[in-house]
Amino acid sequence: MRNRDDSLVCVGVISGVHGIKGQVRIKWFTQSPENLIAYNPLTGADGEEIYKLGHAEIRKGAIVAAIEGIVDRNQAETLKGVELFVRSSRFEPPGEDEWYYSDLVGLDIRDGNDKVQGTLISVQNYGAGDLLEIKFNDRKSSVFLPFDRETVPEVNIPDGFVKIPDPGMWLDEGDRKPEEDA
């Protein structure tokens, strides 16, 4: 049984500066920019460094925010590229048939016979819907599959797997590992 841990989840990144008074531009990875703001204060990747957002507003596809202790453009410039994190325990529990991407990563991929075929290594969305990046055990490279009910009829986070009844239909035979590597 897989238990939800208290891991750090990246919810945004400081993408640049705004003005001369130390404000930064933040690209959010949450469902809405308001969600990122609601998680204030945020931490750095180490979970120790704290970033407390002051006044924050949404402007031209980014959050523009003051950060406590940052008073000028030069200080703000040093934060460019800093990823902002939240402990997963601060998230609301997902609704039925909803999952946090971070809960899916690392799950086993099982076929229709419950045989483990690989591992889910990431979830991506390039604008046309969610895609699961899967590393099949007998493949050299990963494969992207649509994350929909037809392709993935079962997600079982407590038992640590997603079910893809016929993974072979998504695989290119030329990508198979040599038998000694498989």
PDB file of C-alpha atoms in Angstrom:
ATOM      1  CA  MET A   1       0.000   0.000   0.000  1.00  0.00           C
ATOM      2  CA  ARG A   2       1.341   3.409  -0.993  1.00  0.00           C
ATOM      3  CA  ASN A   3       0.924   6.218   1.526  1.00  0.00           C
ATOM      4  CA  ARG A   4       0.944   9.866   0.608  1.00  0.00           C
ATOM      5  CA  ASP A   5       4.169  11.347   1.868  1.00  0.00           C
ATOM      6  CA  ASP A   6       4.989  14.907   2.789  1.00  0.00           C
ATOM      7  CA  SER A   7       7.217  15.530  -0.184  1.00  0.00           C
ATOM      8  CA  LEU A   8       7.947  18.892  -1.719  1.00  0.00           C
ATOM      9  CA  VAL A   9       5.987  19.704  -4.868  1.00  0.00           C
ATOM     10  CA  CYS A  10       7.110  22.426  -7.248  1.00  0.00           C
ATOM     11  CA  VAL A  11       4.239  24.891  -7.703  1.00  0.00           C
ATOM     12  CA  GLY A  12       6.062  27.644  -9.589  1.00  0.00           C
ATOM     13  CA  VAL A  13       9.298  29.244 -10.635  1.00  0.00           C
ATOM     14  CA  ILE A  14      10.569  32.815 -10.452  1.00  0.00           C
ATOM     15  CA  SER A  15      10.882  33.675 -14.124  1.00  0.00           C
ATOM     16  CA  GLY A  16      12.106  37.252 -13.950  1.00  0.00           C
ATOM     17  CA  VAL A  17      11.883  40.626 -12.287  1.00  0.00           C
ATOM     18  CA  HIS A  18       9.300  43.380 -12.497  1.00  0.00           C
ATOM     19  CA  GLY A  19      10.180  47.025 -11.960  1.00  0.00           C
ATOM     20  CA  ILE A  20      12.847  48.478  -9.718  1.00  0.00           C
ATOM     21  CA  LYS A  21      11.381  47.782  -6.258  1.00  0.00           C
ATOM     22  CA  GLY A  22      12.271  44.091  -6.070  1.00  0.00           C
ATOM     23  CA  GLN A  23       9.111  42.512  -7.426  1.00  0.00           C
ATOM     24  CA  VAL A  24       9.403  39.214  -9.277  1.00  0.00           C
ATOM     25  CA  ARG A  25       7.446  37.458 -12.010  1.00  0.00           C
ATOM     26  CA  ILE A  26       6.356  33.919 -11.127  1.00  0.00           C
ATOM     27  CA  LYS A  27       5.247  31.245 -13.573  1.00  0.00           C
ATOM     28  CA  TRP A  28       2.725  29.033 -11.783  1.00  0.00           C
ATOM     29  CA  PHE A  29       2.328  25.251 -12.123  1.00  0.00           C
ATOM     30  CA  THR A  30      -0.905  25.095 -10.139  1.00  0.00           C
ATOM     31  CA  GLN A  31      -4.360  24.897 -11.674  1.00  0.00           C
ATOM     32  CA  SER A  32      -4.756  28.648 -11.219  1.00  0.00           C
ATOM     33  CA  PRO A  33      -2.426  31.453 -10.129  1.00  0.00           C
ATOM     34  CA  GLU A  34      -4.645  32.085  -7.103  1.00  0.00           C
ATOM     35  CA  ASN A  35      -3.839  28.568  -5.870  1.00  0.00           C
ATOM     36  CA  LEU A  36      -0.112  29.319  -5.806  1.00  0.00           C
ATOM     37  CA  ILE A  37      -0.727  32.571  -3.951  1.00  0.00           C
ATOM     38  CA  ALA A  38      -2.919  30.736  -1.415  1.00  0.00           C
ATOM     39  CA  TYR A  39      -0.003  28.402  -0.515  1.00  0.00           C
ATOM     40  CA  ASN A  40       2.033  31.395   0.714  1.00  0.00           C
ATOM     41  CA  PRO A  41       4.622  31.098   2.250  1.00  0.00           C
ATOM     42  CA  LEU A  42       6.535  28.929  -0.200  1.00  0.00           C
ATOM     43  CA  THR A  43       9.876  27.175   0.207  1.00  0.00           C
ATOM     44  CA  GLY A  44      12.932  26.570  -1.905  1.00  0.00           C
ATOM     45  CA  ALA A  45      13.972  23.118  -3.155  1.00  0.00           C
ATOM     46  CA  ASP A  46      15.653  22.347   0.170  1.00  0.00           C
ATOM     47  CA  GLY A  47      12.396  22.900   2.064  1.00  0.00           C
ATOM     48  CA  GLU A  48      14.223  25.289   4.393  1.00  0.00           C
ATOM     49  CA  GLU A  49      14.488  28.633   2.612  1.00  0.00           C
ATOM     50  CA  ILE A  50      11.197  30.490   3.001  1.00  0.00           C
ATOM     51  CA  TYR A  51       9.740  32.860   0.392  1.00  0.00           C
ATOM     52  CA  LYS A  52       6.901  34.961   1.810  1.00  0.00           C
ATOM     53  CA  LEU A  53       4.913  36.673  -0.888  1.00  0.00           C
ATOM     54  CA  GLY A  54       3.760  40.204  -0.222  1.00  0.00           C
ATOM     55  CA  HIS A  55       1.335  41.946  -2.566  1.00  0.00           C
ATOM     56  CA  ALA A  56       0.702  39.627  -5.525  1.00  0.00           C
ATOM     57  CA  GLU A  57      -1.389  40.056  -8.658  1.00  0.00           C
ATOM     58  CA  ILE A  58      -1.804  38.346 -12.017  1.00  0.00           C
ATOM     59  CA  ARG A  59      -0.425  40.310 -14.980  1.00  0.00           C
ATOM     60  CA  LYS A  60       0.092  39.143 -18.556  1.00  0.00           C
ATOM     61  CA  GLY A  61       0.275  35.406 -17.824  1.00  0.00           C
ATOM     62  CA  ALA A  62       2.423  35.636 -14.698  1.00  0.00           C
ATOM     63  CA  ILE A  63       2.116  36.420 -11.037  1.00  0.00           C
ATOM     64  CA  VAL A  64       3.840  39.661 -10.102  1.00  0.00           C
ATOM     65  CA  ALA A  65       4.699  39.618  -6.424  1.00  0.00           C
ATOM     66  CA  ALA A  66       6.826  41.237  -3.772  1.00  0.00           C
ATOM     67  CA  ILE A  67       8.898  38.841  -1.651  1.00  0.00           C
ATOM     68  CA  GLU A  68       9.605  39.720   1.961  1.00  0.00           C
ATOM     69  CA  GLY A  69      13.180  40.966   2.353  1.00  0.00           C
ATOM     70  CA  ILE A  70      13.688  41.730  -1.355  1.00  0.00           C
ATOM     71  CA  VAL A  71      13.734  45.506  -1.783  1.00  0.00           C
ATOM     72  CA  ASP A  72      15.391  46.244  -5.124  1.00  0.00           C
ATOM     73  CA  ARG A  73      15.822  44.947  -8.643  1.00  0.00           C
ATOM     74  CA  ASN A  74      19.363  43.645  -7.999  1.00  0.00           C
ATOM     75  CA  GLN A  75      18.181  41.411  -5.148  1.00  0.00           C
ATOM     76  CA  ALA A  76      15.244  40.215  -7.265  1.00  0.00           C
ATOM     77  CA  GLU A  77      17.593  39.338 -10.156  1.00  0.00           C
ATOM     78  CA  THR A  78      19.399  36.834  -7.899  1.00  0.00           C
ATOM     79  CA  LEU A  79      16.140  34.881  -7.513  1.00  0.00           C
ATOM     80  CA  LYS A  80      15.581  34.327 -11.233  1.00  0.00           C
ATOM     81  CA  GLY A  81      15.153  30.582 -11.822  1.00  0.00           C
ATOM     82  CA  VAL A  82      14.378  29.734  -8.179  1.00  0.00           C
ATOM     83  CA  GLU A  83      11.750  27.006  -8.010  1.00  0.00           C
ATOM     84  CA  LEU A  84       9.026  27.441  -5.408  1.00  0.00           C
ATOM     85  CA  PHE A  85       7.714  24.460  -3.448  1.00  0.00           C
ATOM     86  CA  VAL A  86       4.899  23.426  -1.122  1.00  0.00           C
ATOM     87  CA  ARG A  87       4.696  20.348   1.096  1.00  0.00           C
ATOM     88  CA  SER A  88       2.145  17.922  -0.345  1.00  0.00           C
ATOM     89  CA  SER A  89       0.418  17.695   3.039  1.00  0.00           C
ATOM     90  CA  ARG A  90      -0.860  21.261   2.476  1.00  0.00           C
ATOM     91  CA  PHE A  91      -2.908  20.214  -0.576  1.00  0.00           C
ATOM     92  CA  GLU A  92      -6.610  19.538  -0.332  1.00  0.00           C
ATOM     93  CA  PRO A  93      -7.398  15.864  -0.905  1.00  0.00           C
ATOM     94  CA  PRO A  94      -8.222  15.324  -4.578  1.00  0.00           C
ATOM     95  CA  GLY A  95     -11.813  14.610  -5.563  1.00  0.00           C
ATOM     96  CA  GLU A  96     -13.053  11.364  -7.029  1.00  0.00           C
ATOM     97  CA  ASP A  97     -11.250  10.549 -10.282  1.00  0.00           C
ATOM     98  CA  GLU A  98      -8.748  13.361  -9.621  1.00  0.00           C
ATOM     99  CA  TRP A  99      -5.056  12.951  -8.856  1.00  0.00           C
ATOM    100  CA  TYR A 100      -2.060  15.104  -8.203  1.00  0.00           C
ATOM    101  CA  TYR A 101       0.636  14.504 -10.805  1.00  0.00           C
ATOM    102  CA  SER A 102       3.143  13.950  -8.007  1.00  0.00           C
ATOM    103  CA  ASP A 103       1.024  11.039  -6.700  1.00  0.00           C
ATOM    104  CA  LEU A 104       1.103   9.326 -10.102  1.00  0.00           C
ATOM    105  CA  VAL A 105       4.853   9.469 -10.699  1.00  0.00           C
ATOM    106  CA  GLY A 106       6.506   6.186  -9.749  1.00  0.00           C
ATOM    107  CA  LEU A 107       3.387   4.036 -10.048  1.00  0.00           C
ATOM    108  CA  ASP A 108       3.692   0.626 -11.724  1.00  0.00           C
ATOM    109  CA  ILE A 109       2.128   0.104 -15.124  1.00  0.00           C
ATOM    110  CA  ARG A 110       0.077  -3.102 -15.175  1.00  0.00           C
ATOM    111  CA  ASP A 111      -1.419  -4.780 -18.220  1.00  0.00           C
ATOM    112  CA  GLY A 112      -4.834  -6.472 -18.446  1.00  0.00           C
ATOM    113  CA  ASN A 113      -3.391  -9.575 -16.720  1.00  0.00           C
ATOM    114  CA  ASP A 114      -2.028  -7.511 -13.788  1.00  0.00           C
ATOM    115  CA  LYS A 115       1.565  -8.088 -14.924  1.00  0.00           C
ATOM    116  CA  VAL A 116       3.910  -5.154 -14.221  1.00  0.00           C
ATOM    117  CA  GLN A 117       5.078  -3.773 -17.566  1.00  0.00           C
ATOM    118  CA  GLY A 118       6.880  -0.587 -16.533  1.00  0.00           C
ATOM    119  CA  THR A 119       6.811   2.607 -14.497  1.00  0.00           C
ATOM    120  CA  LEU A 120       5.047   5.940 -14.865  1.00  0.00           C
ATOM    121  CA  ILE A 121       7.882   8.492 -14.875  1.00  0.00           C
ATOM    122  CA  SER A 122       6.071  11.800 -15.474  1.00  0.00           C
ATOM    123  CA  VAL A 123       2.838  13.505 -16.420  1.00  0.00           C
ATOM    124  CA  GLN A 124       3.002  16.238 -19.042  1.00  0.00           C
ATOM    125  CA  ASN A 125       0.504  18.574 -20.665  1.00  0.00           C
ATOM    126  CA  TYR A 126       1.516  20.449 -23.791  1.00  0.00           C
ATOM    127  CA  GLY A 127      -1.937  21.977 -24.289  1.00  0.00           C
ATOM    128  CA  ALA A 128      -3.958  19.120 -25.799  1.00  0.00           C
ATOM    129  CA  GLY A 129      -4.506  17.093 -22.628  1.00  0.00           C
ATOM    130  CA  ASP A 130      -2.534  15.111 -20.082  1.00  0.00           C
ATOM    131  CA  LEU A 131       0.059  12.607 -21.281  1.00  0.00           C
ATOM    132  CA  LEU A 132       1.650   9.868 -19.197  1.00  0.00           C
ATOM    133  CA  GLU A 133       5.344   9.281 -19.820  1.00  0.00           C
ATOM    134  CA  ILE A 134       5.966   5.589 -19.298  1.00  0.00           C
ATOM    135  CA  LYS A 135       9.187   3.611 -19.216  1.00  0.00           C
ATOM    136  CA  PHE A 136       8.294   0.074 -20.218  1.00  0.00           C
ATOM    137  CA  ASN A 137      10.608  -2.599 -18.815  1.00  0.00           C
ATOM    138  CA  ASP A 138      11.633  -3.973 -22.216  1.00  0.00           C
ATOM    139  CA  ARG A 139      12.071  -0.629 -24.040  1.00  0.00           C
ATOM    140  CA  LYS A 140      15.068   1.628 -24.590  1.00  0.00           C
ATOM    141  CA  SER A 141      13.114   4.872 -24.444  1.00  0.00           C
ATOM    142  CA  SER A 142       9.992   6.145 -22.763  1.00  0.00           C
ATOM    143  CA  VAL A 143       6.580   6.360 -24.428  1.00  0.00           C
ATOM    144  CA  PHE A 144       3.871   8.999 -24.077  1.00  0.00           C
ATOM    145  CA  LEU A 145       0.272   7.780 -23.786  1.00  0.00           C
ATOM    146  CA  PRO A 146      -2.904   9.816 -23.488  1.00  0.00           C
ATOM    147  CA  PHE A 147      -4.271   9.968 -19.965  1.00  0.00           C
ATOM    148  CA  ASP A 148      -7.905   9.168 -20.668  1.00  0.00           C
ATOM    149  CA  ARG A 149     -10.382   6.503 -19.542  1.00  0.00           C
ATOM    150  CA  GLU A 150     -10.004   4.436 -22.700  1.00  0.00           C
ATOM    151  CA  THR A 151      -6.231   4.132 -22.392  1.00  0.00           C
ATOM    152  CA  VAL A 152      -6.063   4.088 -18.591  1.00  0.00           C
ATOM    153  CA  PRO A 153      -9.289   2.647 -17.159  1.00  0.00           C
ATOM    154  CA  GLU A 154      -7.923   2.207 -13.629  1.00  0.00           C
ATOM    155  CA  VAL A 155      -5.740   4.329 -11.357  1.00  0.00           C
ATOM    156  CA  ASN A 156      -5.032   2.763  -7.973  1.00  0.00           C
ATOM    157  CA  ILE A 157      -2.752   5.014  -5.948  1.00  0.00           C
ATOM    158  CA  PRO A 158      -3.081   3.104  -2.632  1.00  0.00           C
ATOM    159  CA  ASP A 159      -1.881  -0.123  -4.303  1.00  0.00           C
ATOM    160  CA  GLY A 160       0.658   1.735  -6.469  1.00  0.00           C
ATOM    161  CA  PHE A 161      -0.419   1.089 -10.073  1.00  0.00           C
ATOM    162  CA  VAL A 162      -2.245   2.274 -13.162  1.00  0.00           C
ATOM    163  CA  LYS A 163      -3.752  -0.241 -15.536  1.00  0.00           C
ATOM    164  CA  ILE A 164      -3.229  -0.094 -19.288  1.00  0.00           C
ATOM    165  CA  PRO A 165      -5.055  -3.196 -20.631  1.00  0.00           C
ATOM    166  CA  ASP A 166      -3.141  -3.490 -23.928  1.00  0.00           C
ATOM    167  CA  PRO A 167       0.168  -1.627 -23.706  1.00  0.00           C
ATOM    168  CA  GLY A 168       1.500  -3.441 -26.786  1.00  0.00           C
ATOM    169  CA  MET A 169      -0.700  -1.390 -29.081  1.00  0.00           C
ATOM    170  CA  TRP A 170       1.309   1.707 -28.134  1.00  0.00           C
ATOM    171  CA  LEU A 171       4.767   0.241 -28.610  1.00  0.00           C
ATOM    172  CA  ASP A 172       7.123   0.324 -31.570  1.00  0.00           C
ATOM    173  CA  GLU A 173       8.841  -3.045 -32.018  1.00  0.00           C
ATOM    174  CA  GLY A 174      12.052  -1.317 -33.175  1.00  0.00           C
ATOM    175  CA  ASP A 175      12.548   0.181 -29.713  1.00  0.00           C
ATOM    176  CA  ARG A 176      12.816  -3.135 -27.880  1.00  0.00           C
ATOM    177  CA  LYS A 177      15.927  -3.646 -25.734  1.00  0.00           C
ATOM    178  CA  PRO A 178      18.246  -6.477 -26.777  1.00  0.00           C
ATOM    179  CA  GLU A 179      17.337  -9.693 -24.912  1.00  0.00           C
ATOM    180  CA  GLU A 180      20.423  -9.563 -22.692  1.00  0.00           C
ATOM    181  CA  ASP A 181      19.385  -6.066 -21.472  1.00  0.00           C
ATOM    182  CA  ALA A 182      15.679  -6.785 -21.014  1.00  0.00           C
TER     183      ALA A 182
END
